[in-house]
């Protein structure tokens, strides 16, 4: 009996000591999440990449419904998409901060996930986020948050998880304009200051953001500053303890500002001893125990433990393919648009110093979303625009960042054209149904007109769908913008202006209005010929044969009719005629 009592006492003592430091997690608490829309073979590929079997971890399936719960009203419908593909491997730890590795995620990085996961309320954790094919990774944080809750048995605060998702979208949008590390630096450093010093005043937070951007020589528009200030103002209300997030945020800052070494021993620094305490077997470090060979060559990767990995694999390059800053396609953010990265990166300095420069305006249709990553490329255009941009420079400092004062009028004037462009198709003014239809249509247009297979797949959910007409890049972009704007205007302005002419084929007035517009654009019905429409067609469709125009008209109306649940036979017969 005495022996039994002694054992019980020792066990109780051990539990008390462990409980006084940090909760202890068993090996069984490691969790893998798999996207519901992956095939069985793809799920097996991910398990092999994570280097685990189903009997070693708990396995969860993440659905598109899960992502919508986390991302609705934060990310656009088109970005969330209709399928879920991202996967995650999560292991809560007792110390060491948050460590993250990513593979095949081209819009978010390990540093972005680490800093935003700390906003979720996570203190210590190892994470591997990946996918069998290249995706943006917008929904990756959803699976990670859910996996952490299951693995740790700890329910994360709903407000904080929402803020974390808002933070990763805000950072990602900024990253498409200034670069991934630069965007992460601005948001992460500003958050560090706000939490550490308990700043809650909006003007003070704005000055912090502006100062951080200036100190790191990063040009941030007033519109983006406002978004960050709004985000940080909400974060400031949550009473974070800086000691809980310090290790993670400071490591992320060292990584993104280039102050961290890529060698493992230097990276861990003082925290290396702590991380060993979690599991004395180094092979149990899931971040550095993946099977890289499984996903093949040329896989973009990132890691908070090896900041050089981003540059080595191309994960630090940014996608500036559209105006919103969010990759267009996406079931779970599922597509990579690398085709235009080289071209867009050469046109960046024109948007900073000479928005009225003639040479820039000639290429504006293809370079509207170009960022400032390679501002040294277009020196010739920079010199020619010196006089024209002098008045603009008077309203802002040399970095393009507003001065750190309460007066924001100067920055508003310099960014007015950018804000006008970004607000041109403002879907927030649309009803939920109209917004969903518009977002789906944008994906279809991206796929059908610009040849992006993943966008077409996301729009049609047809694995065999392919673009029917091949257009050159300039033509595709111009036609896509025109068609998207036509549909947006109809959804925004309503149908009261429509006058029936007896040729209607659809029950929906919106469809009949689009039918008219597309016929004029593609020159299908000569009886409705319009001088302006003819000029547009001659300009942007000059090199497209009439058969191609008819096909684009037919496929576009067929897709739109499907959105409204209408029969397309009549429209197809008309198009064929």
XYZ file of C-alpha atoms in Angstrom:
577
model
C 0.000 0.000 0.000
C 2.815 2.400 0.870
C 4.469 1.688 -2.460
C 1.229 2.398 -4.302
C 0.769 5.654 -2.400
C 4.323 6.720 -3.194
C 3.815 6.080 -6.904
C 0.570 8.041 -6.845
C 2.291 10.931 -5.099
C 5.102 10.982 -7.626
C 2.637 10.981 -10.500
C 0.701 13.840 -8.969
C 3.899 15.805 -8.424
C 4.941 15.247 -12.000
C 1.559 16.456 -13.235
C 1.755 19.572 -11.068
C 5.231 20.452 -12.286
C 4.258 19.965 -15.919
C 1.035 21.881 -15.468
C 2.803 24.814 -13.893
C 4.914 25.352 -17.001
C 2.934 24.462 -20.119
C 0.397 21.841 -21.183
C 1.920 18.597 -22.392
C 0.828 17.174 -25.728
C 1.074 13.496 -26.540
C 2.312 12.238 -29.901
C -1.261 11.246 -30.705
C -2.161 14.943 -30.717
C -0.489 15.502 -34.065
C -3.146 16.181 -36.730
C -3.150 16.116 -40.538
C -5.856 17.942 -42.474
C -6.633 16.982 -46.072
C -8.643 19.017 -48.581
C -11.978 17.321 -49.243
C -11.681 17.761 -53.002
C -8.362 15.962 -53.403
C -8.442 12.542 -55.004
C -7.500 9.512 -52.910
C -4.180 9.353 -54.737
C -3.455 13.016 -53.974
C -4.296 12.485 -50.309
C -1.832 9.612 -50.195
C 0.775 11.844 -51.826
C 0.338 14.396 -49.064
C 0.647 11.780 -46.329
C 3.902 10.639 -47.924
C 5.126 14.237 -48.128
C 4.306 14.773 -44.446
C 6.207 11.535 -43.813
C 3.474 10.016 -41.641
C 0.850 7.300 -41.841
C -2.758 7.456 -40.715
C -2.017 5.328 -37.650
C 0.531 7.894 -36.411
C -1.698 10.978 -36.554
C -5.296 12.048 -36.410
C -6.668 12.858 -39.869
C -9.299 15.525 -40.558
C -11.021 16.455 -43.811
C -11.465 20.170 -44.476
C -14.407 21.121 -46.692
C -15.218 24.212 -48.699
C -17.978 24.901 -46.190
C -15.322 25.088 -43.471
C -13.380 27.647 -45.485
C -16.492 29.731 -46.100
C -17.198 29.832 -42.364
C -13.722 31.251 -41.778
C -13.356 33.472 -44.854
C -16.810 34.791 -45.818
C -16.897 38.605 -45.674
C -13.090 38.565 -45.524
C -11.937 37.150 -48.876
C -13.864 37.479 -52.168
C -16.093 34.596 -53.193
C -13.919 34.011 -56.250
C -10.896 33.621 -54.000
C -12.502 31.098 -51.679
C -13.765 29.137 -54.671
C -15.843 25.992 -54.547
C -13.237 23.342 -53.759
C -10.775 22.758 -50.938
C -7.330 21.413 -51.752
C -4.830 22.721 -49.192
C -3.485 20.341 -46.537
C -1.723 20.838 -43.217
C 0.247 18.881 -40.650
C 0.066 20.419 -37.175
C 1.835 19.603 -33.935
C 1.270 21.769 -30.823
C 4.451 22.240 -28.775
C 5.349 23.522 -25.334
C 7.803 26.231 -26.380
C 9.764 27.594 -29.318
C 7.077 29.821 -30.832
C 5.341 29.044 -34.113
C 7.375 27.339 -36.850
C 5.950 26.921 -40.328
C 7.005 25.288 -43.590
C 5.037 25.580 -46.846
C 5.180 23.823 -50.211
C 3.254 24.639 -53.392
C 1.646 27.738 -51.850
C 2.343 30.741 -54.071
C 0.377 33.516 -52.348
C 1.121 32.935 -48.674
C 4.434 32.105 -47.019
C 5.528 30.413 -43.825
C 6.215 33.795 -42.263
C 2.731 35.058 -43.125
C 1.129 31.962 -41.626
C 3.278 32.118 -38.487
C 2.486 35.733 -37.642
C -1.225 35.372 -38.422
C -1.449 32.106 -36.482
C -0.187 34.023 -33.443
C -3.127 36.379 -33.965
C -5.380 33.294 -33.729
C -4.149 32.857 -30.173
C -1.644 30.062 -30.854
C 1.607 30.407 -28.870
C 3.748 27.382 -29.760
C 3.240 25.053 -32.685
C 4.901 23.334 -35.643
C 3.066 23.504 -38.969
C 3.570 22.181 -42.476
C 1.097 23.583 -45.020
C 1.198 22.163 -48.526
C -0.705 20.929 -51.549
C 0.034 18.342 -54.277
C -0.300 21.094 -56.905
C 0.508 24.805 -56.806
C -2.226 26.870 -55.158
C -2.406 30.310 -53.595
C -3.082 28.901 -50.122
C -5.709 31.457 -49.127
C -7.637 28.808 -47.218
C -4.604 27.124 -45.653
C -5.035 28.968 -42.356
C -8.524 27.492 -41.964
C -7.226 23.929 -41.887
C -4.337 24.871 -39.609
C -6.630 26.543 -37.072
C -9.016 23.584 -37.049
C -6.142 21.095 -36.776
C -4.633 23.001 -33.851
C -7.927 22.966 -31.986
C -8.287 19.219 -32.455
C -4.656 18.471 -31.615
C -4.448 20.674 -28.527
C -7.993 20.270 -27.269
C -8.075 24.065 -27.014
C -10.884 26.062 -28.605
C -9.457 29.177 -30.237
C -11.252 32.465 -29.738
C -13.591 33.036 -32.708
C -12.866 36.757 -32.914
C -9.124 36.139 -32.994
C -9.385 33.468 -35.688
C -11.442 35.854 -37.810
C -8.829 38.571 -37.304
C -6.091 36.134 -38.274
C -7.843 35.324 -41.538
C -8.407 39.022 -42.161
C -4.720 39.627 -41.483
C -3.508 37.007 -43.957
C -5.774 38.388 -46.701
C -4.692 41.973 -45.946
C -1.022 40.969 -45.981
C -1.453 38.953 -49.164
C -3.142 41.827 -50.967
C -0.344 44.185 -49.948
C 2.241 41.582 -50.939
C 1.037 41.679 -54.532
C 1.917 45.371 -54.601
C 5.133 45.590 -52.596
C 6.451 42.029 -52.224
C 5.785 39.217 -49.752
C 8.573 39.910 -47.287
C 7.945 43.645 -47.475
C 4.226 43.271 -46.810
C 4.824 40.860 -43.952
C 7.384 43.255 -42.476
C 4.957 46.201 -42.500
C 2.073 44.298 -40.913
C 4.183 42.235 -38.504
C 6.350 45.089 -37.184
C 3.323 47.348 -36.785
C 1.503 44.602 -34.905
C 4.523 44.105 -32.631
C 4.497 47.795 -31.705
C 0.731 47.914 -31.158
C 0.665 44.827 -28.913
C 3.868 45.547 -27.011
C 2.919 49.138 -26.191
C -0.830 48.672 -25.874
C -1.605 51.242 -28.591
C -5.323 51.613 -29.356
C -5.706 55.120 -30.769
C -6.292 54.988 -34.527
C -4.100 58.014 -35.283
C -1.249 56.553 -33.282
C -1.616 53.208 -35.070
C -1.558 55.001 -38.423
C 1.667 56.766 -37.490
C 3.159 53.423 -36.462
C 2.288 51.862 -39.833
C 3.623 54.839 -41.765
C 6.839 54.931 -39.744
C 7.414 51.201 -40.178
C 6.943 51.521 -43.929
C 9.283 54.511 -44.114
C 11.964 52.892 -41.978
C 11.953 49.848 -44.236
C 11.755 51.954 -47.422
C 8.462 50.329 -48.476
C 5.933 52.381 -50.432
C 2.403 51.808 -49.118
C -0.671 53.639 -50.416
C -3.045 55.413 -48.075
C -5.744 52.901 -48.967
C -3.563 50.019 -47.806
C -2.506 51.943 -44.709
C -6.165 52.407 -43.824
C -6.792 48.656 -44.143
C -3.844 47.825 -41.908
C -4.866 50.444 -39.345
C -8.396 49.029 -39.258
C -7.032 45.516 -38.755
C -4.588 46.526 -36.026
C -7.233 48.584 -34.276
C -9.295 45.425 -33.884
C -6.260 43.415 -32.807
C -5.480 46.062 -30.181
C -8.884 45.445 -28.585
C -8.071 41.777 -27.893
C -5.536 42.355 -25.075
C -2.764 40.104 -26.388
C 0.135 39.413 -24.045
C 3.313 40.362 -25.899
C 5.284 37.659 -24.113
C 2.994 35.052 -25.719
C 3.703 36.239 -29.276
C 7.178 37.735 -28.850
C 9.248 34.759 -30.016
C 7.195 34.174 -33.142
C 6.826 37.799 -34.212
C 10.505 38.601 -33.644
C 11.594 35.529 -35.611
C 9.298 36.485 -38.480
C 10.689 40.020 -38.395
C 14.262 38.721 -38.517
C 13.348 36.524 -41.471
C 11.562 39.145 -43.567
C 14.043 41.954 -42.939
C 17.031 39.758 -43.791
C 18.484 39.807 -40.288
C 18.177 36.039 -39.829
C 20.714 33.538 -41.094
C 19.440 30.652 -43.197
C 21.479 28.167 -41.189
C 19.414 26.144 -38.756
C 21.624 26.612 -35.715
C 21.730 30.387 -36.065
C 18.030 30.615 -36.810
C 16.947 28.934 -33.626
C 19.280 31.045 -31.531
C 18.364 31.142 -27.873
C 15.168 29.231 -28.482
C 16.939 26.157 -29.827
C 17.263 24.608 -26.381
C 13.585 25.205 -25.701
C 12.454 23.494 -28.871
C 14.505 20.407 -28.035
C 12.636 20.152 -24.735
C 9.387 19.593 -26.592
C 10.543 16.300 -27.972
C 14.079 15.216 -27.374
C 14.062 13.188 -30.594
C 14.914 15.689 -33.351
C 13.324 13.379 -35.918
C 9.967 14.382 -34.459
C 10.444 17.955 -35.696
C 7.744 17.881 -38.375
C 8.893 21.109 -40.058
C 12.245 19.591 -41.040
C 11.116 16.010 -41.483
C 9.107 16.184 -44.714
C 9.844 14.105 -47.824
C 10.689 16.778 -50.404
C 11.070 14.297 -53.252
C 7.379 13.357 -53.201
C 6.111 16.612 -54.706
C 8.723 16.630 -57.486
C 11.119 19.307 -58.713
C 10.551 23.068 -58.958
C 8.229 23.203 -55.946
C 8.065 26.641 -54.336
C 8.717 26.400 -50.616
C 9.173 28.614 -47.590
C 10.127 28.098 -43.968
C 10.399 30.230 -40.875
C 13.424 28.088 -39.983
C 15.190 28.655 -43.316
C 14.385 32.098 -44.749
C 16.671 31.435 -47.714
C 14.335 28.697 -48.924
C 11.878 31.239 -50.315
C 14.420 32.800 -52.630
C 15.904 29.462 -53.618
C 12.556 28.060 -54.735
C 10.884 31.238 -56.013
C 8.326 31.597 -53.217
C 9.409 35.190 -52.621
C 8.302 36.306 -56.099
C 4.953 38.028 -56.258
C 2.007 37.614 -58.616
C 0.852 40.961 -59.981
C -1.453 39.535 -62.595
C -4.585 41.433 -61.681
C -5.824 44.663 -60.190
C -7.252 43.347 -56.942
C -3.967 41.821 -55.820
C -5.638 38.465 -55.168
C -4.907 35.560 -57.480
C -7.981 35.210 -59.651
C -8.819 31.578 -59.422
C -9.641 29.632 -56.943
C -10.879 26.623 -55.290
C -8.968 27.199 -52.086
C -6.733 29.495 -54.009
C -5.789 26.902 -56.505
C -3.972 28.390 -59.326
C -0.586 29.704 -60.217
C -0.298 32.516 -62.745
C 3.397 32.734 -63.480
C 3.101 33.561 -67.189
C 3.137 37.323 -66.772
C 5.472 37.678 -63.821
C 8.513 38.480 -65.910
C 6.690 41.028 -68.039
C 4.942 42.727 -65.149
C 8.116 43.074 -63.130
C 9.682 45.260 -65.811
C 6.965 47.910 -65.783
C 6.861 48.801 -62.130
C 8.643 52.096 -61.698
C 6.206 53.857 -64.032
C 3.375 53.489 -61.530
C 5.370 55.104 -58.708
C 6.901 58.260 -60.076
C 4.938 59.115 -63.239
C 1.374 57.922 -63.331
C 0.789 60.368 -66.206
C 3.831 59.324 -68.198
C 2.978 58.704 -71.856
C 5.114 55.618 -72.165
C 3.369 54.077 -69.180
C -0.111 54.821 -70.530
C 0.597 52.871 -73.708
C 1.030 49.750 -71.620
C -1.481 50.482 -68.877
C -3.926 47.801 -69.992
C -1.426 45.099 -69.264
C 0.424 46.608 -66.344
C -2.282 48.054 -64.110
C -1.406 45.794 -61.218
C 2.345 45.926 -61.574
C 4.138 46.334 -58.272
C 7.256 48.185 -57.248
C 9.574 45.215 -56.792
C 12.102 46.177 -59.460
C 11.992 49.927 -59.352
C 15.421 50.225 -60.974
C 14.456 48.692 -64.310
C 12.856 51.529 -66.261
C 15.424 54.248 -65.754
C 14.692 55.797 -69.127
C 11.029 56.373 -68.348
C 11.941 57.582 -64.856
C 14.149 60.336 -66.318
C 11.528 61.438 -68.809
C 8.899 61.721 -66.117
C 10.909 63.831 -63.654
C 9.156 67.099 -64.515
C 5.709 65.549 -64.704
C 5.968 63.911 -61.312
C 7.379 66.908 -59.464
C 3.969 68.016 -58.227
C 3.182 64.503 -57.038
C 6.400 64.277 -55.046
C 5.446 67.425 -53.206
C 2.512 65.561 -51.710
C 4.552 62.667 -50.377
C 8.068 61.843 -49.357
C 10.618 60.108 -51.572
C 9.404 56.634 -50.670
C 5.840 57.406 -51.746
C 4.603 57.062 -48.156
C 2.498 59.787 -46.519
C 4.158 61.695 -43.713
C 3.467 60.345 -40.224
C 0.888 62.978 -39.235
C -2.827 63.084 -38.669
C -3.352 64.927 -41.937
C -3.810 62.407 -44.749
C -4.960 64.738 -47.524
C -1.633 64.659 -49.357
C -1.561 60.905 -49.588
C -5.156 60.837 -50.752
C -4.369 63.010 -53.740
C -1.414 60.908 -54.834
C -3.400 57.706 -54.605
C -6.696 58.915 -56.057
C -6.184 57.304 -59.439
C -5.222 53.988 -57.879
C -8.279 54.061 -55.626
C -10.546 54.891 -58.556
C -9.258 51.919 -60.477
C -9.628 49.531 -57.555
C -13.149 50.766 -56.822
C -14.304 50.550 -60.452
C -15.912 47.155 -59.978
C -16.720 47.414 -56.292
C -18.692 44.257 -55.557
C -19.606 45.439 -52.058
C -22.480 47.409 -53.618
C -23.989 44.243 -55.108
C -26.456 41.894 -53.485
C -25.039 38.600 -52.220
C -26.525 36.686 -55.144
C -25.292 39.212 -57.690
C -21.827 39.223 -56.112
C -21.640 35.423 -56.261
C -22.669 35.428 -59.927
C -20.161 38.158 -60.741
C -17.302 36.382 -58.965
C -18.065 33.150 -60.809
C -18.284 34.997 -64.119
C -14.890 36.622 -63.530
C -13.391 33.157 -63.054
C -15.046 31.930 -66.253
C -13.780 34.906 -68.251
C -10.273 34.407 -66.878
C -10.394 30.793 -67.984
C -12.209 31.116 -71.325
C -10.646 34.351 -72.595
C -7.188 34.256 -71.005
C -6.717 30.494 -71.128
C -6.239 29.891 -67.415
C -7.182 26.244 -66.913
C -7.533 26.406 -63.123
C -9.873 29.404 -63.330
C -12.024 27.610 -65.888
C -12.100 24.527 -63.692
C -13.106 26.606 -60.670
C -15.881 28.309 -62.642
C -17.312 25.268 -64.400
C -16.292 22.438 -62.038
C -15.685 20.471 -65.217
C -12.309 18.726 -65.200
C -12.387 18.443 -69.009
C -13.234 22.082 -69.699
C -10.756 23.929 -71.946
C -10.684 27.376 -73.497
C -12.339 27.227 -76.925
C -10.557 30.179 -78.545
C -6.889 31.108 -78.207
C -6.333 34.868 -77.909
C -3.085 36.757 -77.565
C -2.399 38.142 -74.110
C -3.248 41.775 -74.885
C -6.496 40.941 -76.664
C -7.549 38.454 -73.995
C -7.038 40.963 -71.195
C -8.842 43.772 -73.012
C -11.845 41.649 -73.964
C -12.030 40.167 -70.470
C -12.058 43.607 -68.848
C -14.742 44.833 -71.243
C -17.040 41.860 -70.698
C -16.588 41.882 -66.915
C -17.402 45.603 -66.814
C -20.523 45.105 -68.949
C -21.849 42.451 -66.584
C -20.897 44.425 -63.488
C -22.726 47.523 -64.756
C -25.888 45.498 -65.368
C -25.762 43.996 -61.878
C -25.016 47.373 -60.258
C -27.368 49.642 -62.216
C -30.278 47.226 -62.526
C -32.511 46.463 -65.491
C -34.878 49.445 -65.505
C -33.166 50.980 -68.516
C -33.694 47.868 -70.640
C -36.103 48.183 -73.547
C -37.463 44.943 -74.972
C -37.186 44.682 -78.762
C -38.927 41.366 -79.339
C -35.715 39.359 -79.794
C -35.455 38.226 -76.173
C -34.403 34.611 -75.685
C -34.158 34.486 -71.913
C -36.508 34.862 -68.996
C -33.955 36.950 -67.099
C -33.704 40.578 -68.180
C -30.067 40.592 -67.069
C -29.314 37.785 -69.524
C -31.115 39.583 -72.356
C -29.122 42.742 -71.618
C -25.832 40.814 -71.678
C -26.944 39.094 -74.868
C -27.332 42.468 -76.538
C -24.019 43.761 -75.253
C -22.079 40.678 -76.326
C -23.664 40.664 -79.782
C -22.537 44.246 -80.262
C -19.069 43.555 -78.907
C -18.468 40.460 -81.012
C -20.289 41.819 -84.081
C -22.787 38.942 -84.113
C -25.932 40.875 -85.082
C -25.374 43.524 -87.739
C -28.931 44.837 -87.221
C -27.817 46.152 -83.827
C -24.607 47.632 -85.068
C -23.401 50.527 -82.986
C -20.607 52.903 -83.958
C -18.941 52.812 -80.557
C -19.253 49.049 -80.346
C -17.848 48.688 -83.838
C -14.865 50.824 -82.881
C -14.267 48.714 -79.790
C -14.499 45.510 -81.800
C -12.141 46.858 -84.430
C -9.652 47.837 -81.766
C -9.550 44.865 -79.442
C -10.821 42.080 -81.692
C -9.139 43.072 -84.945
C -7.080 39.881 -85.164
C -9.822 37.491 -84.055
C -11.640 35.717 -86.936
C -15.437 35.938 -87.030
C -15.730 32.256 -86.164
C -13.735 32.893 -83.000
C -15.973 35.819 -82.055
C -19.063 33.692 -82.526
C -17.599 30.953 -80.383
C -16.721 33.374 -77.578
C -20.214 34.851 -77.708
C -21.850 31.430 -77.638
C -19.712 30.020 -74.810
C -20.107 33.169 -72.714
C -23.880 33.243 -73.001
C -24.035 29.507 -72.383
C -22.155 29.958 -69.115
C -24.227 32.964 -68.036
C -27.464 31.125 -68.808
C -26.233 28.267 -66.650
C -25.717 30.675 -63.746
C -29.377 31.649 -64.027
C -30.586 28.084 -64.543
C -31.903 28.738 -68.047
C -31.898 26.602 -71.183
C -29.185 27.677 -73.632
C -30.398 25.813 -76.728
C -32.045 28.865 -78.224
C -29.000 31.062 -77.766
C -26.699 28.437 -79.238
C -28.859 28.094 -82.327
C -28.911 31.867 -82.725
C -25.149 32.082 -82.376
C -24.659 29.359 -84.955
C -26.787 31.293 -87.417
